Short mmCIF file of C-alpha atoms in Angstrom, two decimals:
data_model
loop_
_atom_site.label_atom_id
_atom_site.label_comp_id
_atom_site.label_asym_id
_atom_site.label_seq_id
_atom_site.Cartn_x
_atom_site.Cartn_y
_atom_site.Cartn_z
CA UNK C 17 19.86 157.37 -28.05
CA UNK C 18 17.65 159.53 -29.28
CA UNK C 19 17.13 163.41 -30.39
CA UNK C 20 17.48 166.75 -28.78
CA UNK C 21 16.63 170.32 -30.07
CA UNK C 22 19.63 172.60 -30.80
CA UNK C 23 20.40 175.55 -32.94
CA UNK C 24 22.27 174.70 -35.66
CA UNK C 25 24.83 176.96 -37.90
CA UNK C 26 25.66 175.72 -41.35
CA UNK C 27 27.74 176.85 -44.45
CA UNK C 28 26.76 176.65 -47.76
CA UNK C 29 27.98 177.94 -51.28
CA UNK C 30 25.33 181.12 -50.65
CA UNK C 31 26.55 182.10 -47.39
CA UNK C 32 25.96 181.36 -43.44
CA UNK C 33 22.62 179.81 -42.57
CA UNK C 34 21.53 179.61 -39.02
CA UNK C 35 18.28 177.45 -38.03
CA UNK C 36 16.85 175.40 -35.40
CA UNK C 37 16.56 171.64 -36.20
CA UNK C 38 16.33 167.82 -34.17
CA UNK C 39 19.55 166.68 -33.57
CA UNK C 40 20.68 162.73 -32.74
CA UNK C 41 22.51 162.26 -29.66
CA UNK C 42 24.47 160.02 -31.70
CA UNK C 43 26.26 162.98 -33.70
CA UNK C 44 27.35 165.17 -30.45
CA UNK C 45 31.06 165.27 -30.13
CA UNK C 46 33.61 162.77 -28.42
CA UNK C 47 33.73 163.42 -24.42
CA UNK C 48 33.46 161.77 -21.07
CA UNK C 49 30.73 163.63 -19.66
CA UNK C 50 26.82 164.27 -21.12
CA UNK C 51 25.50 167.54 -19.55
CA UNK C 52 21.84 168.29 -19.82
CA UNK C 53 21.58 172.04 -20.88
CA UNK C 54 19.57 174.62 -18.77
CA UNK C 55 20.65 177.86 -19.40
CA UNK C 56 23.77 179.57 -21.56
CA UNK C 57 24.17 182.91 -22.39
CA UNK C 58 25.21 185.78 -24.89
CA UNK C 59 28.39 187.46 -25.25
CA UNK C 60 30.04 189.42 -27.95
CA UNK C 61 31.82 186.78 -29.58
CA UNK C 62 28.54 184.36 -29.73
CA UNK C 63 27.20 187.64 -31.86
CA UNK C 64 29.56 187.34 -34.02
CA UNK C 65 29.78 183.50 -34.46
CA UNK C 66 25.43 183.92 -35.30
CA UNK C 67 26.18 186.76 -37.68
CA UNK C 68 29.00 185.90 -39.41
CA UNK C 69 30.64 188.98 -38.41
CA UNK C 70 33.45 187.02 -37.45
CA UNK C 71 35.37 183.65 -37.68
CA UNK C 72 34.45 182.58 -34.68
CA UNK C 73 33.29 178.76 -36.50
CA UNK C 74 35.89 176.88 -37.01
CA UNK C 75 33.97 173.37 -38.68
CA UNK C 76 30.45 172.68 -39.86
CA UNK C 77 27.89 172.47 -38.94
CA UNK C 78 27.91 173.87 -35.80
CA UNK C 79 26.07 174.18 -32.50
CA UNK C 80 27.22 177.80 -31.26
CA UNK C 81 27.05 179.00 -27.56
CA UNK C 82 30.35 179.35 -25.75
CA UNK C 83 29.02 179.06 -22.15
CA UNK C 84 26.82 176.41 -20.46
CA UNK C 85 25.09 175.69 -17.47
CA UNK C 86 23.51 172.45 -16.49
CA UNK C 87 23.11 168.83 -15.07
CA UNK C 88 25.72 166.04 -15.43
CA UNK C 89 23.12 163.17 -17.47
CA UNK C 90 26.06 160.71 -17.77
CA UNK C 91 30.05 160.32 -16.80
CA UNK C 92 33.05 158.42 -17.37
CA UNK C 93 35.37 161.20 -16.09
CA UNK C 94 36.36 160.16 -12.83
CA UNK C 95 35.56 164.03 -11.25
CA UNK C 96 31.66 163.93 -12.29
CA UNK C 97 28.86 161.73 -11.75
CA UNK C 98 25.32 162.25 -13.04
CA UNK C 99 23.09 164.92 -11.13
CA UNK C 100 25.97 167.13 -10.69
CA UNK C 101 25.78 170.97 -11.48
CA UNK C 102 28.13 171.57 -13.62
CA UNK C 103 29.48 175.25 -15.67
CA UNK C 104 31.65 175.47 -18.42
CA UNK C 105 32.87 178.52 -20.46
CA UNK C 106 35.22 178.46 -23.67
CA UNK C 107 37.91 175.79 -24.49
CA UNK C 108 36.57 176.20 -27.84
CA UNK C 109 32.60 175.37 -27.21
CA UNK C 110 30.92 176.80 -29.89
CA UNK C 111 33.56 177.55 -32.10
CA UNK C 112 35.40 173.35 -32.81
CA UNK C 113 33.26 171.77 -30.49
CA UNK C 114 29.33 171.63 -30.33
CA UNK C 115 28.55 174.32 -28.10
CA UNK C 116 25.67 175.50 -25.46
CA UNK C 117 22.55 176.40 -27.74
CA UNK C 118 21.30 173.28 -27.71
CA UNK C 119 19.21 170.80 -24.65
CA UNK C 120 22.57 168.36 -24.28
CA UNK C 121 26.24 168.70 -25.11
CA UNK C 122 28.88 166.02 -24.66
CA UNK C 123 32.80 167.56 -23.02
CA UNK C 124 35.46 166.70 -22.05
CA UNK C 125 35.36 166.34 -18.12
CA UNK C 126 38.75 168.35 -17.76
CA UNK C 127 36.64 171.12 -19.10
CA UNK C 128 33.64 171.53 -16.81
CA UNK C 129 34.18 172.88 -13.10
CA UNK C 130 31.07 172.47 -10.66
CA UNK C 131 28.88 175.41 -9.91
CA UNK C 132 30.10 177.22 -7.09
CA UNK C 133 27.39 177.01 -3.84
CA UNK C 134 25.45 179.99 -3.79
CA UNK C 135 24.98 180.68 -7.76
CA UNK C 136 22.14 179.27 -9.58
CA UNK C 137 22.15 178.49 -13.10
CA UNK C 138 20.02 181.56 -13.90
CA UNK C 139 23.07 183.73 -12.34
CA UNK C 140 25.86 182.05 -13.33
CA UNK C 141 24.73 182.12 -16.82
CA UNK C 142 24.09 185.88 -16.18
CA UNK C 143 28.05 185.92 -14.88
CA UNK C 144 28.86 183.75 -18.15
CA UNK C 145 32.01 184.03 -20.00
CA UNK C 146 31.83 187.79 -19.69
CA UNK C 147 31.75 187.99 -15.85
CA UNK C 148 34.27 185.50 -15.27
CA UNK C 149 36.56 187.48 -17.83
CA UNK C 150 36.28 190.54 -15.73
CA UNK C 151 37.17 188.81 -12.95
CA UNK C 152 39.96 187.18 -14.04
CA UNK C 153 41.37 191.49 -15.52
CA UNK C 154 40.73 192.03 -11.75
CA UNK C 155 42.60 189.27 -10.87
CA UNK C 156 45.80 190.59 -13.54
CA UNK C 157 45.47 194.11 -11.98
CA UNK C 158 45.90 192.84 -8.42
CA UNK C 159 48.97 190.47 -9.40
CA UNK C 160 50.56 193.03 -10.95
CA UNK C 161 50.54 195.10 -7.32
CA UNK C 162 47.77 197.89 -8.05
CA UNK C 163 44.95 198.64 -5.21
CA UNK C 164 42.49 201.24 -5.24
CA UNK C 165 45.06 203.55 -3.50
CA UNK C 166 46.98 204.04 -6.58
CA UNK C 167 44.45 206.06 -8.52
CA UNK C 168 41.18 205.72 -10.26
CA UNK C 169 39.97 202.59 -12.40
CA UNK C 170 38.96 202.65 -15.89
CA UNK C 171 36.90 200.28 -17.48
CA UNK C 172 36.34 200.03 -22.02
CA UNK C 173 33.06 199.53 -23.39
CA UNK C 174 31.54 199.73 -19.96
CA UNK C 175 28.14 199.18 -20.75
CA UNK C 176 28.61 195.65 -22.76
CA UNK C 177 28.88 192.60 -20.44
CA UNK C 178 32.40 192.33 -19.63
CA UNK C 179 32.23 195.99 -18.70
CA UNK C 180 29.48 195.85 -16.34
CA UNK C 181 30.63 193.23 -14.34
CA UNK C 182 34.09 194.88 -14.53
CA UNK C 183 32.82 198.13 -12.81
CA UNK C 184 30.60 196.10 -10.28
CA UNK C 185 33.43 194.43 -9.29
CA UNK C 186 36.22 196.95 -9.34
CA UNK C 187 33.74 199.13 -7.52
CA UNK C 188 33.15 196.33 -4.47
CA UNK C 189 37.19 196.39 -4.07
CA UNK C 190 37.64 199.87 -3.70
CA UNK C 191 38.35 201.24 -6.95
CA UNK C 192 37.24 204.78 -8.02
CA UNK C 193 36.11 203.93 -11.49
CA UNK C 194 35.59 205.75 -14.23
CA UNK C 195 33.24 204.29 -16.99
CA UNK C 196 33.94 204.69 -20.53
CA UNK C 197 30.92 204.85 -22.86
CA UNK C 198 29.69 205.62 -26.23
CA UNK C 199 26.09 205.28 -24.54
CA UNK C 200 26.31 208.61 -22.21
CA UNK C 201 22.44 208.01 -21.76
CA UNK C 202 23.01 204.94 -19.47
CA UNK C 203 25.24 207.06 -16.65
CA UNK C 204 22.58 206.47 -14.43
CA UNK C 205 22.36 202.52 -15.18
CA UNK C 206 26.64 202.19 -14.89
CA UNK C 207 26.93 204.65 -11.15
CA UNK C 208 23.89 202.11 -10.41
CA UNK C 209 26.53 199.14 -10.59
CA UNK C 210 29.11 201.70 -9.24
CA UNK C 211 30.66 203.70 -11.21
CA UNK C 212 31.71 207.13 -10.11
CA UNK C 213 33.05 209.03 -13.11
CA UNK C 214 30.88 208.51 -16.84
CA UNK C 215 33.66 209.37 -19.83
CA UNK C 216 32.46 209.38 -23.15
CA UNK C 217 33.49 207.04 -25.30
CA UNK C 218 34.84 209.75 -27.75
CA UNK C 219 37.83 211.29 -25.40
CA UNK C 220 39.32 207.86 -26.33
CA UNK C 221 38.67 207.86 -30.27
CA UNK C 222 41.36 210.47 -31.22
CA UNK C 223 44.61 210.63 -32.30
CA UNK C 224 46.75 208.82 -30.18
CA UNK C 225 49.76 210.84 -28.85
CA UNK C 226 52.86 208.72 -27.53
CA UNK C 227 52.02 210.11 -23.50
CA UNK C 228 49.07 211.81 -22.43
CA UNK C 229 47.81 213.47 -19.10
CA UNK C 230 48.42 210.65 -16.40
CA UNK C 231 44.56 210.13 -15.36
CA UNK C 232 44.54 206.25 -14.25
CA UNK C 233 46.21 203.49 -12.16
CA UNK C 234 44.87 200.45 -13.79
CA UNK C 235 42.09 199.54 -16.40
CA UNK C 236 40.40 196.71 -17.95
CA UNK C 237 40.29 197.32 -22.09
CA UNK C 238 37.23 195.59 -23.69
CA UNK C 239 37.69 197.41 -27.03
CA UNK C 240 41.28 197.18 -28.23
CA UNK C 241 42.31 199.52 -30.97
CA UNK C 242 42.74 203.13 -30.78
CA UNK C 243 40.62 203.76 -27.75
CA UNK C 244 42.53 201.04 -26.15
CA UNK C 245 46.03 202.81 -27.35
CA UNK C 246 44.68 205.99 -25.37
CA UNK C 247 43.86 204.49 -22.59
CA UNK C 248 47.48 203.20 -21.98
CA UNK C 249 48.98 206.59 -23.16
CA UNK C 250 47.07 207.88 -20.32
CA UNK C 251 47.86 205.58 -17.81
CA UNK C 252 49.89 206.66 -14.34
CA UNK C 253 53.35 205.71 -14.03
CA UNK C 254 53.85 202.12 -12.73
CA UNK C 255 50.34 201.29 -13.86
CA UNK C 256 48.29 198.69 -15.76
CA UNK C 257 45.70 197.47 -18.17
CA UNK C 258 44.11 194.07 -18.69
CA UNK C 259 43.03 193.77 -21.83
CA UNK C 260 40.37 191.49 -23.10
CA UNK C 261 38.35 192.30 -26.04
CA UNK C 262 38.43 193.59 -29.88
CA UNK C 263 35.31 195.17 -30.41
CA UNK C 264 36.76 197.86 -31.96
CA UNK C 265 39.47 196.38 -33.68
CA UNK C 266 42.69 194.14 -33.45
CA UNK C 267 45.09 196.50 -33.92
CA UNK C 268 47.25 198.62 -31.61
CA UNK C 269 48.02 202.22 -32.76
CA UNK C 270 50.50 202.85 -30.15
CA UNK C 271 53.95 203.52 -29.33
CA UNK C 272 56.31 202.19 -26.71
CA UNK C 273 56.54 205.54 -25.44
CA UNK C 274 53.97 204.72 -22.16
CA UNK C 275 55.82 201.50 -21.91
CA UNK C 276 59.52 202.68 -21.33
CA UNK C 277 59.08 206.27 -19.89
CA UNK C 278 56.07 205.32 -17.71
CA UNK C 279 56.83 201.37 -16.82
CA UNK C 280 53.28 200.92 -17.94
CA UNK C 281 52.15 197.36 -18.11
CA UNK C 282 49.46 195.72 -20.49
CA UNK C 283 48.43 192.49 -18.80
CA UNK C 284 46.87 190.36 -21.50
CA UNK C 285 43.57 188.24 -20.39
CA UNK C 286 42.44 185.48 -22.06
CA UNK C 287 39.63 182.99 -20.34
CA UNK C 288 39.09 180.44 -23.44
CA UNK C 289 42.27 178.23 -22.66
CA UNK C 290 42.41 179.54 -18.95
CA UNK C 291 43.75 176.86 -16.66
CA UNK C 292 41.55 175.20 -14.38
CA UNK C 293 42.47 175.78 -10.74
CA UNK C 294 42.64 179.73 -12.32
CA UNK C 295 39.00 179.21 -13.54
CA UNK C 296 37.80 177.77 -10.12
CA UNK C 297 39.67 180.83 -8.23
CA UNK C 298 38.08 182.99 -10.28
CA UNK C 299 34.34 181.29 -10.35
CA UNK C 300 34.44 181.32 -6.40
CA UNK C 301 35.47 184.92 -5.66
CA UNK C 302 32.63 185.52 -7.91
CA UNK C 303 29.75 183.52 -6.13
CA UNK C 304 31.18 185.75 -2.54
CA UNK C 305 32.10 188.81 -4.25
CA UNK C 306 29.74 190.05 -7.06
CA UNK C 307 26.79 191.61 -5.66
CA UNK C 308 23.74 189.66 -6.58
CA UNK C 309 21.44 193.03 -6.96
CA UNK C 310 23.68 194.20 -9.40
CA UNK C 311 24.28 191.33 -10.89
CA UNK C 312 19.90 191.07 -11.62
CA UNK C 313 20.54 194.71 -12.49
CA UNK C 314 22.53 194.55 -15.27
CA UNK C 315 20.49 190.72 -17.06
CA UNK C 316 17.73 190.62 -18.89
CA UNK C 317 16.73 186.66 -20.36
CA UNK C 318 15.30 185.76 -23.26
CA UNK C 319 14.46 182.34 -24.70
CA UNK C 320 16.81 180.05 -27.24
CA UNK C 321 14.37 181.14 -30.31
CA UNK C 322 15.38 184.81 -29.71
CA UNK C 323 18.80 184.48 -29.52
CA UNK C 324 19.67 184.91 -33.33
CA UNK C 325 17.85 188.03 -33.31
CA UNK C 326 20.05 189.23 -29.71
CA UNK C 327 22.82 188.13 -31.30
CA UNK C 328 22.62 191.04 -34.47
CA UNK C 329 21.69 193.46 -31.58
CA UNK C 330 25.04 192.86 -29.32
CA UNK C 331 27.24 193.17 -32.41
CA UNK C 332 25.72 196.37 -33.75
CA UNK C 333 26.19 197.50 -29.79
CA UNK C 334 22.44 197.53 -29.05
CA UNK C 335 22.71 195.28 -25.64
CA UNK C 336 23.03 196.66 -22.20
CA UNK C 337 24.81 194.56 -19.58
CA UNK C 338 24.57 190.50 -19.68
CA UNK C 339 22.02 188.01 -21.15
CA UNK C 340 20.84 184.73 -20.22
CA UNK C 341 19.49 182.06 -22.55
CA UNK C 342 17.24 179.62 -21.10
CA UNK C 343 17.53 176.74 -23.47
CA UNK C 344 14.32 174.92 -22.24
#
């Protein structure tokens, strides 16, 4: 045994304290499987678990970092052996158990799937949690029985992370989207990853009426809330939204109005607790599906000692697109 470095997040009778210390192998979490850590990533929630924003931390101390990328070191799980390439995203990393900002982690096996053929650890950290969530609201959309021949697309907060991959994707398939924004000066970086229509972000922040002009077939929500409550007031008949995220609140100020008179559906995604076989569907129509351009596109990467300082920045909305963490 001996030590690794990891960010650490404590709790003390002054507040939150977040700092980088030596950790003993010794004190990582039960689990069948050791991963060495290469790369993770930032998303939203991640902010909010280094802020404080949020109670994303469920026990202290804590190792935050949600998604990881890396190396099988050692197994007892009988689906991994050591050298393989492993991913994992959610199942409460980060949040109850020891998470990704840190050189090794130990899981469960039943968590990890193995990185898909064609995605190095660079991209699939730049896919992260946030990528594979979009996927899986494209996934909802196309269950539910909407194609691009229904109408146009619209995708929440569609500069963040989810959102970016959202339009890349939805674009690729077909789908005429439309890109909601309260960042109108980065139209040129969202029709880059395909979007065709830029709507700013404050046609959704009104009052919400019970049934607006029919403008969309499907969406995927990043933002909840009132814009959220618009966006399904506004949807066509027989369509849907997939809704993922609560960056601009929990709440729904809606009625059922969209719901009975329009047969409007709101899918509800979640990827934390997502089964496995959906996580490995959705991880492999990723590696052949999201364009690799756009994917570099829309990631920057930083190193682990910047990441407390990235994190303030994606909760006050100050990143663009997806960021990896190369944990070194």
């Amino acid at each position: 045994m001996g030590t690794f470095k990891a960010l650490v997040i404590d709790r003390t009778d002054a507040g939150q304290t977040v700092s980088f210390r030596d950790v003993d192998e010794a004190d990582l979490m039960d689990g069948d499987v050791t991963v060495r850590v290469s790369h993770s990533t930032l998303n939203y929630k991640d902010g909010l678990a280094l802020t404080g924003k949020a109670p994303v931390v469920r026990r202290f101390p804590m190792i935050p970092g949600v998604d990881l990328a890396g190396t099988v070191e050692a197994s007892s799980h009988p689906e991994f052996k050591a050298g393989d390439a492993v991913i994992l995203n959610g199942w409460g990393l980060g949040e109850t158990h020891l998470g990704a900002y840190a050189q090794k982690v130990r899981v469960k096996g039943d968590w990890l799937i193995r990185r898909p053929e064609g995605l190095t650890p660079h991209q699939a950290m730049a896919i992260g949690t946030a990528g594979y969530t979009a996927m899986l609201c494209l996934m909802a959309l196309e269950k539910h029985g909407l194609a691009p021949e229904r109408g146009p697309a619209i995708v929440t907060g569609a500069v963040g992370g989810v959102g970016s991959v959202a339009v890349a994707l939805l674009a690729r398939a077909g789908w005429h989207v439309i890109a909601a924004t309260g960042r109108p000066e980065e139209a040129a970086y969202l029709k880059g990853l395909g979007a065709a229509e830029i709507l700013e972000r404050s046609e959704l922040a009104g009052p919400v009426r019970p049934l607006g002009k029919e403008r969309w077939a499907a969406g995927v929500d990043t933002v909840g809330s009132t814009p959220l409550a618009n966006v399904i007031s506004m949807t066509k008949y027989g369509g849907a939204i997939a809704a993922c995220g609560l960056a601009a609140g929990m709440d729904l100020p809606s009625t059922v109005a969209p719901f009975i008179l329009r047969n409007v559906a709101l899918l509800g995604v979640d990827s934390v607790m997502a089964p496995k076989p959906l996580r490995i569907t959705a991880w492999d129509r990723l590696a052949h599906e999201l364009d690799h351009a756009k994917l570099a596109a829309m990631t920057s990467t930083i190193p682990l000692d910047e990441v407390v300082e990235a994190g303030k920045r994606i909760v006050a909305g100050q990143v663009k697109g997806r960021v990896v963490v190369e944990i070194g």
